[in-house]
Steps between C-alpha positions, in 0.01 A plus 500: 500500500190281590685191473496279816758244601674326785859577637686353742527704817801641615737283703301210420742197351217258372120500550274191417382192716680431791481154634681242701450260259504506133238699310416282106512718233030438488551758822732729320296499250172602719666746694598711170164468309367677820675801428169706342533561159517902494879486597635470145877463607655270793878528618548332832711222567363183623707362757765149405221238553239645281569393140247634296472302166169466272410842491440776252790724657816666408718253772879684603728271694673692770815354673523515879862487589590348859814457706565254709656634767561192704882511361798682570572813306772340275305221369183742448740727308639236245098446351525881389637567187843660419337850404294452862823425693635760389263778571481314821909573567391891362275568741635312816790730419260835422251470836494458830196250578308553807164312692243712671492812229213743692171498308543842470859516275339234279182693474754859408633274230203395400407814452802637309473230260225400399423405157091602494287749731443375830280724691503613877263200589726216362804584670302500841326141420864394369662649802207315779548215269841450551522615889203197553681268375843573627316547849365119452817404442377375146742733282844725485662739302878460383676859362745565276739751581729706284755766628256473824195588318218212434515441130267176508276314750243246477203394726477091530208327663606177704195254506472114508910410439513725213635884409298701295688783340206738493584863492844640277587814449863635385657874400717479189825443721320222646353385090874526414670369816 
């Protein structure tokens, strides 16, 4: 329609400065009023240590949940709540979990269930996406499987101490399961 504006790019968590040390919110600042004026909308999200305050913009708080995965199952369990526990139980019941899903059954699921059109191209960057990183060792993909067939998998990137959970996709066994 004419109307330009700024999205964040797929499989992209946060966007913004990236520094080793701190960035004052003067930078921020900067950095946003050099986005040219002709984009009329801007939804990205600025990464945890750019607070933007002082500006003439719409501001949504997003919440980045992380694990800590440094403790044993049991004690990670108990800081879930009842309803989570529960599903938990459900599904370890439901599935059969397994490491080192092919790119390919992920990318078949993908392709089954997706909730928007993905065309030919974005499979094949998703699919030389994944295998790069799996090949650097930097990633892995975890399945879900249901009465042997993959109902749910997920793509995580592995970089500096932390798990990314990057890439979900379920079927509606996996969804209920």
């Amino acid at each position: 329609y004419g109307i330009n504006y700024i999205i964040q790019p797929r499989y992209t968590q946060q966007l913004g400065i990236f520094t080793a040390g701190n960035c004052n919110n003067d930078e921020i600042k900067a950095f946003v009023k050099s986005i040219p004026l002709f984009y009329r909308f801007i939804d990205i999200n600025l990464n945890h240590s750019n607070k933007l305050t002082g500006l003439p913009y719409i501001v949504g708080i997003n919440r980045n949940y992380e694990l800590n995965l440094q403790h044993d199952k049991e004690v990670i369990v108990q800081e879930f709540s009842v309803n989570a526990q529960r599903n938990i139980q459900k599904g370890i019941s439901a599935v059969e979990v397994k490491e080192g899903i092919p790119v390919s059954e992920m990318i078949k699921l993908i392709r089954k269930n997706a909730v928007s059109y993905i065309d030919r191209e974005h499979y094949l960057w998703i699919n030389n996406f994944i295998e790069e990183i799996i090949q650097k060792q930097a990633g892995f993909i975890i399945g879900a499987y249901s009465e042997n067939e993959l109902c749910a998998s997920v793509f995580c990137l592995n970089y500096a101490g932390r798990i990314y959970y990057l890439i979900p996709v379920s079927n509606p066994t996996g969804r209920e399961v």
